[in-house]
Amino acid sequence: DAGVIQSPRHEVTEMGQEVTLRCKPISGHDYLFWYRQTMMRGLELLIYFNNNVPIDDSGMPEDRFSAKMPNASFSTLKIQPSEPRDSAVYFCASRKTGGGTEAFFGQGTRLTVV
Amino acid sequence: LAKTTQPISMDSYEGQEVNITCSHNNIATNDYITWYQQFPSQGPRFIIQGYKTKVTNEVASLFIPADRKSSTLSLPRVSLSDTAVYYCLVGTFSGAGSYQLTFGKGTKLSVIP
């Protein structure tokens, strides 16, 4: 398996624009997580899905952020409108039931909002 | 969620054994202890998971005392490529798909030639 695949790897956008980050989890994994990492706040869990259903979105910073998982092989994280403080590295991770606490992370998307 | 405390940074010479200790005084009965490694510009990578006593895999060992209020990640004979941030997490997947794992600040390990 190619692992968790995220796109794009880098994104630079202007404040106010819509940004969509994409993730393809490992086939057969039934959990999908979206994290954000900054120097100030470290790794923060934004939202996670189990069997394509959002379970906990309490980490989503505000209504400008939304996430979807239309099927088992694809998820998006959308920011609309984007703000400079959204600049961070966004990671997607997946896990399979019975796999203990092991989750597999993608390479991340580095988002810069100017 | 159980809070973890670990050193902010550590230095070690190549070839030495490195032990990173994590405190988790309010660990719950169902919680597991998990360690992740993160290299710059990469996502975290799972290293090891344990519940009690000692766990060993091809990468590291995890020592957990009987009271489980702390744990120690042991990296044998580190090399320059082990320079990374190491995270200790405490939690588990509970019922109905509930996820209870939180990343702390981590320990930045620098291996010196």
GROMACS .gro file of C-alpha atoms in nm:
model
  227
    1ASP     CA    1   0.000   0.000   0.000
    2ALA     CA    2   0.123   0.352  -0.076
    3GLY     CA    3   0.029   0.476   0.267
    4VAL     CA    4  -0.187   0.776   0.345
    5ILE     CA    5  -0.179   1.016   0.053
    6GLN     CA    6  -0.239   1.385   0.093
    7SER     CA    7  -0.265   1.657  -0.167
    8PRO     CA    8  -0.145   1.910  -0.231
    9ARG     CA    9   0.186   1.896  -0.045
   10HIS     CA   10   0.211   2.273  -0.043
   11GLU     CA   11  -0.055   2.537  -0.080
   12VAL     CA   12  -0.015   2.912  -0.083
   13THR     CA   13  -0.332   3.116  -0.098
   14GLU     CA   14  -0.453   3.465  -0.033
   15MET     CA   15  -0.659   3.555   0.267
   16GLY     CA   16  -1.028   3.509   0.199
   17GLN     CA   17  -0.986   3.233  -0.054
   18GLU     CA   18  -1.128   2.884  -0.018
   19VAL     CA   19  -0.880   2.606   0.045
   20THR     CA   20  -0.947   2.235   0.007
   21LEU     CA   21  -0.710   1.972   0.139
   22ARG     CA   22  -0.746   1.613   0.029
   23CYS     CA   23  -0.668   1.277   0.184
   24LYS     CA   24  -0.675   0.917   0.070
   25PRO     CA   25  -0.650   0.679   0.366
   26ILE     CA   26  -0.493   0.335   0.359
   27SER     CA   27  -0.730   0.083   0.207
   28GLY     CA   28  -0.917  -0.113   0.473
   29HIS     CA   29  -0.871   0.146   0.743
   30ASP     CA   30  -1.198   0.256   0.903
   31TYR     CA   31  -1.074   0.557   1.102
   32LEU     CA   32  -0.959   0.882   0.951
   33PHE     CA   33  -0.814   1.177   1.142
   34TRP     CA   34  -0.733   1.535   1.051
   35TYR     CA   35  -0.462   1.709   1.255
   36ARG     CA   36  -0.310   2.054   1.241
   37GLN     CA   37   0.045   2.129   1.352
   38THR     CA   38   0.192   2.466   1.439
   39MET     CA   39   0.495   2.569   1.639
   40MET     CA   40   0.279   2.738   1.899
   41ARG     CA   41   0.010   2.474   1.950
   42GLY     CA   42   0.179   2.153   1.842
   43LEU     CA   43  -0.032   1.872   1.698
   44GLU     CA   44  -0.404   1.930   1.739
   45LEU     CA   45  -0.677   1.684   1.647
   46LEU     CA   46  -0.938   1.866   1.440
   47ILE     CA   47  -1.186   1.593   1.358
   48TYR     CA   48  -1.204   1.220   1.309
   49PHE     CA   49  -1.429   0.980   1.123
   50ASN     CA   50  -1.521   0.619   1.185
   51ASN     CA   51  -1.669   0.432   0.890
   52ASN     CA   52  -1.706   0.764   0.704
   53VAL     CA   53  -1.913   0.915   0.986
   54PRO     CA   54  -1.779   1.217   1.176
   55ILE     CA   55  -1.745   1.116   1.540
   56ASP     CA   56  -1.586   1.416   1.706
   57ASP     CA   57  -1.536   1.757   1.550
   58SER     CA   58  -1.479   1.945   1.874
   59GLY     CA   59  -1.128   2.032   1.763
   60MET     CA   60  -1.244   2.221   1.454
   61PRO     CA   61  -1.150   2.580   1.536
   62GLU     CA   62  -1.455   2.752   1.392
   63ASP     CA   63  -1.727   2.739   1.131
   64ARG     CA   64  -1.483   2.832   0.858
   65PHE     CA   65  -1.354   2.476   0.879
   66SER     CA   66  -1.548   2.179   0.746
   67ALA     CA   67  -1.457   1.819   0.671
   68LYS     CA   68  -1.626   1.549   0.470
   69MET     CA   69  -1.572   1.184   0.400
   70PRO     CA   70  -1.800   1.086   0.112
   71ASN     CA   71  -1.657   0.735   0.091
   72ALA     CA   72  -1.401   0.510   0.256
   73SER     CA   73  -1.121   0.618   0.028
   74PHE     CA   74  -1.146   0.995   0.030
   75SER     CA   75  -1.177   1.287   0.268
   76THR     CA   76  -1.153   1.664   0.237
   77LEU     CA   77  -1.084   1.944   0.480
   78LYS     CA   78  -1.208   2.279   0.361
   79ILE     CA   79  -1.135   2.624   0.495
   80GLN     CA   80  -1.358   2.905   0.373
   81PRO     CA   81  -1.264   3.184   0.398
   82SER     CA   82  -0.899   3.127   0.484
   83GLU     CA   83  -0.708   3.354   0.721
   84PRO     CA   84  -0.334   3.399   0.787
   85ARG     CA   85  -0.370   3.229   1.126
   86ASP     CA   86  -0.475   2.912   0.945
   87SER     CA   87  -0.120   2.873   0.818
   88ALA     CA   88   0.003   2.536   0.944
   89VAL     CA   89   0.084   2.184   0.837
   90TYR     CA   90  -0.228   1.972   0.810
   91PHE     CA   91  -0.194   1.598   0.854
   92CYS     CA   92  -0.433   1.322   0.769
   93ALA     CA   93  -0.400   0.984   0.940
   94SER     CA   94  -0.583   0.655   0.923
   95ARG     CA   95  -0.619   0.352   1.144
   96LYS     CA   96  -0.795   0.019   1.134
   97THR     CA   97  -1.004  -0.131   1.409
   98GLY     CA   98  -0.799  -0.389   1.597
   99GLY     CA   99  -0.479  -0.205   1.521
  100GLY     CA  100  -0.436  -0.078   1.873
  101THR     CA  101  -0.335   0.285   1.897
  102GLU     CA  102  -0.127   0.277   1.581
  103ALA     CA  103  -0.225   0.534   1.324
  104PHE     CA  104  -0.055   0.601   0.993
  105PHE     CA  105   0.009   0.961   0.898
  106GLY     CA  106   0.041   1.118   0.559
  107GLN     CA  107   0.319   1.355   0.459
  108GLY     CA  108   0.106   1.655   0.536
  109THR     CA  109  -0.003   1.967   0.350
  110ARG     CA  110   0.184   2.285   0.432
  111LEU     CA  111  -0.067   2.569   0.404
  112THR     CA  112   0.041   2.931   0.387
  113VAL     CA  113  -0.225   3.200   0.384
  114VAL     CA  114  -0.092   3.542   0.291
  115LEU     CA  115  -0.779   1.277   2.897
  116ALA     CA  116  -0.462   1.179   3.078
  117LYS     CA  117  -0.200   1.453   3.062
  118THR     CA  118   0.160   1.362   2.986
  119THR     CA  119   0.482   1.535   3.087
  120GLN     CA  120   0.813   1.468   2.914
  121PRO     CA  121   1.142   1.658   2.880
  122ILE     CA  122   1.143   1.925   2.613
  123SER     CA  123   1.478   1.820   2.473
  124MET     CA  124   1.761   1.569   2.512
  125ASP     CA  125   2.106   1.530   2.361
  126SER     CA  126   2.290   1.204   2.310
  127TYR     CA  127   2.602   1.083   2.137
  128GLU     CA  128   2.589   0.828   1.862
  129GLY     CA  129   2.600   0.470   1.981
  130GLN     CA  130   2.456   0.544   2.322
  131GLU     CA  131   2.131   0.412   2.465
  132VAL     CA  132   1.871   0.685   2.511
  133ASN     CA  133   1.592   0.671   2.767
  134ILE     CA  134   1.306   0.919   2.749
  135THR     CA  135   1.070   0.919   3.044
  136CYS     CA  136   0.711   1.031   3.035
  137SER     CA  137   0.493   1.104   3.339
  138HIS     CA  138   0.119   1.034   3.327
  139ASN     CA  139  -0.005   1.044   3.684
  140ASN     CA  140  -0.377   1.030   3.603
  141ILE     CA  141  -0.366   0.741   3.360
  142ALA     CA  142  -0.694   0.550   3.348
  143THR     CA  143  -0.739   0.176   3.377
  144ASN     CA  144  -0.819   0.134   3.007
  145ASP     CA  145  -0.547   0.365   2.880
  146TYR     CA  146  -0.257   0.242   2.671
  147ILE     CA  147   0.079   0.417   2.644
  148THR     CA  148   0.193   0.494   2.293
  149TRP     CA  149   0.503   0.656   2.150
  150TYR     CA  150   0.539   0.827   1.815
  151GLN     CA  151   0.842   0.966   1.633
  152GLN     CA  152   0.837   1.267   1.403
  153PHE     CA  153   1.110   1.378   1.165
  154PRO     CA  154   1.111   1.732   1.024
  155SER     CA  155   0.865   1.780   0.740
  156GLN     CA  156   0.708   1.438   0.796
  157GLY     CA  157   0.403   1.306   0.974
  158PRO     CA  158   0.440   1.124   1.307
  159ARG     CA  159   0.527   0.757   1.291
  160PHE     CA  160   0.414   0.495   1.543
  161ILE     CA  161   0.700   0.341   1.740
  162ILE     CA  162   0.558   0.126   2.016
  163GLN     CA  163   0.254   0.070   2.238
  164GLY     CA  164   0.220  -0.093   2.578
  165TYR     CA  165  -0.010  -0.143   2.874
  166LYS     CA  166   0.216  -0.271   3.150
  167THR     CA  167   0.562  -0.421   3.217
  168LYS     CA  168   0.791  -0.428   2.916
  169VAL     CA  169   0.734  -0.428   2.543
  170THR     CA  170   1.009  -0.462   2.286
  171ASN     CA  171   1.007  -0.443   1.909
  172GLU     CA  172   1.273  -0.405   1.643
  173VAL     CA  173   1.299  -0.032   1.705
  174ALA     CA  174   1.263   0.032   2.077
  175SER     CA  175   1.166  -0.093   2.420
  176LEU     CA  176   0.896   0.046   2.644
  177PHE     CA  177   0.922   0.006   3.019
  178ILE     CA  178   0.611   0.058   3.232
  179PRO     CA  179   0.625   0.024   3.611
  180ALA     CA  180   0.350  -0.146   3.807
  181ASP     CA  181   0.170   0.178   3.899
  182ARG     CA  182   0.172   0.287   3.531
  183LYS     CA  183   0.216   0.651   3.631
  184SER     CA  184   0.520   0.681   3.410
  185SER     CA  185   0.684   0.506   3.119
  186THR     CA  186   1.027   0.503   2.959
  187LEU     CA  187   1.104   0.473   2.591
  188SER     CA  188   1.444   0.315   2.536
  189LEU     CA  189   1.628   0.354   2.207
  190PRO     CA  190   1.935   0.127   2.184
  191ARG     CA  191   2.254   0.258   2.024
  192VAL     CA  192   2.113   0.569   1.862
  193SER     CA  193   2.242   0.702   1.533
  194LEU     CA  194   2.221   1.044   1.372
  195SER     CA  195   1.904   0.932   1.193
  196ASP     CA  196   1.726   0.899   1.528
  197THR     CA  197   1.729   1.277   1.566
  198ALA     CA  198   1.358   1.356   1.587
  199VAL     CA  199   1.077   1.459   1.817
  200TYR     CA  200   0.935   1.179   2.030
  201TYR     CA  201   0.579   1.198   2.159
  202CYS     CA  202   0.430   1.008   2.450
  203LEU     CA  203   0.053   0.959   2.433
  204VAL     CA  204  -0.182   0.806   2.685
  205GLY     CA  205  -0.530   0.697   2.595
  206THR     CA  206  -0.723   0.445   2.395
  207PHE     CA  207  -1.009   0.376   2.165
  208SER     CA  208  -1.309   0.327   2.389
  209GLY     CA  209  -1.660   0.223   2.301
  210ALA     CA  210  -1.855   0.332   1.995
  211GLY     CA  211  -1.539   0.431   1.809
  212SER     CA  212  -1.444   0.695   2.062
  213TYR     CA  213  -1.084   0.810   2.031
  214GLN     CA  214  -0.894   0.933   2.334
  215LEU     CA  215  -0.536   1.010   2.236
  216THR     CA  216  -0.372   1.351   2.253
  217PHE     CA  217  -0.027   1.461   2.139
  218GLY     CA  218   0.172   1.668   2.388
  219LYS     CA  219   0.476   1.885   2.321
  220GLY     CA  220   0.713   1.595   2.269
  221THR     CA  221   1.083   1.553   2.338
  222LYS     CA  222   1.329   1.677   2.080
  223LEU     CA  223   1.616   1.429   2.069
  224SER     CA  224   1.938   1.548   1.911
  225VAL     CA  225   2.200   1.283   1.837
  226ILE     CA  226   2.553   1.419   1.825
  227PRO     CA  227   2.831   1.260   1.620
   0.00000   0.00000   0.00000
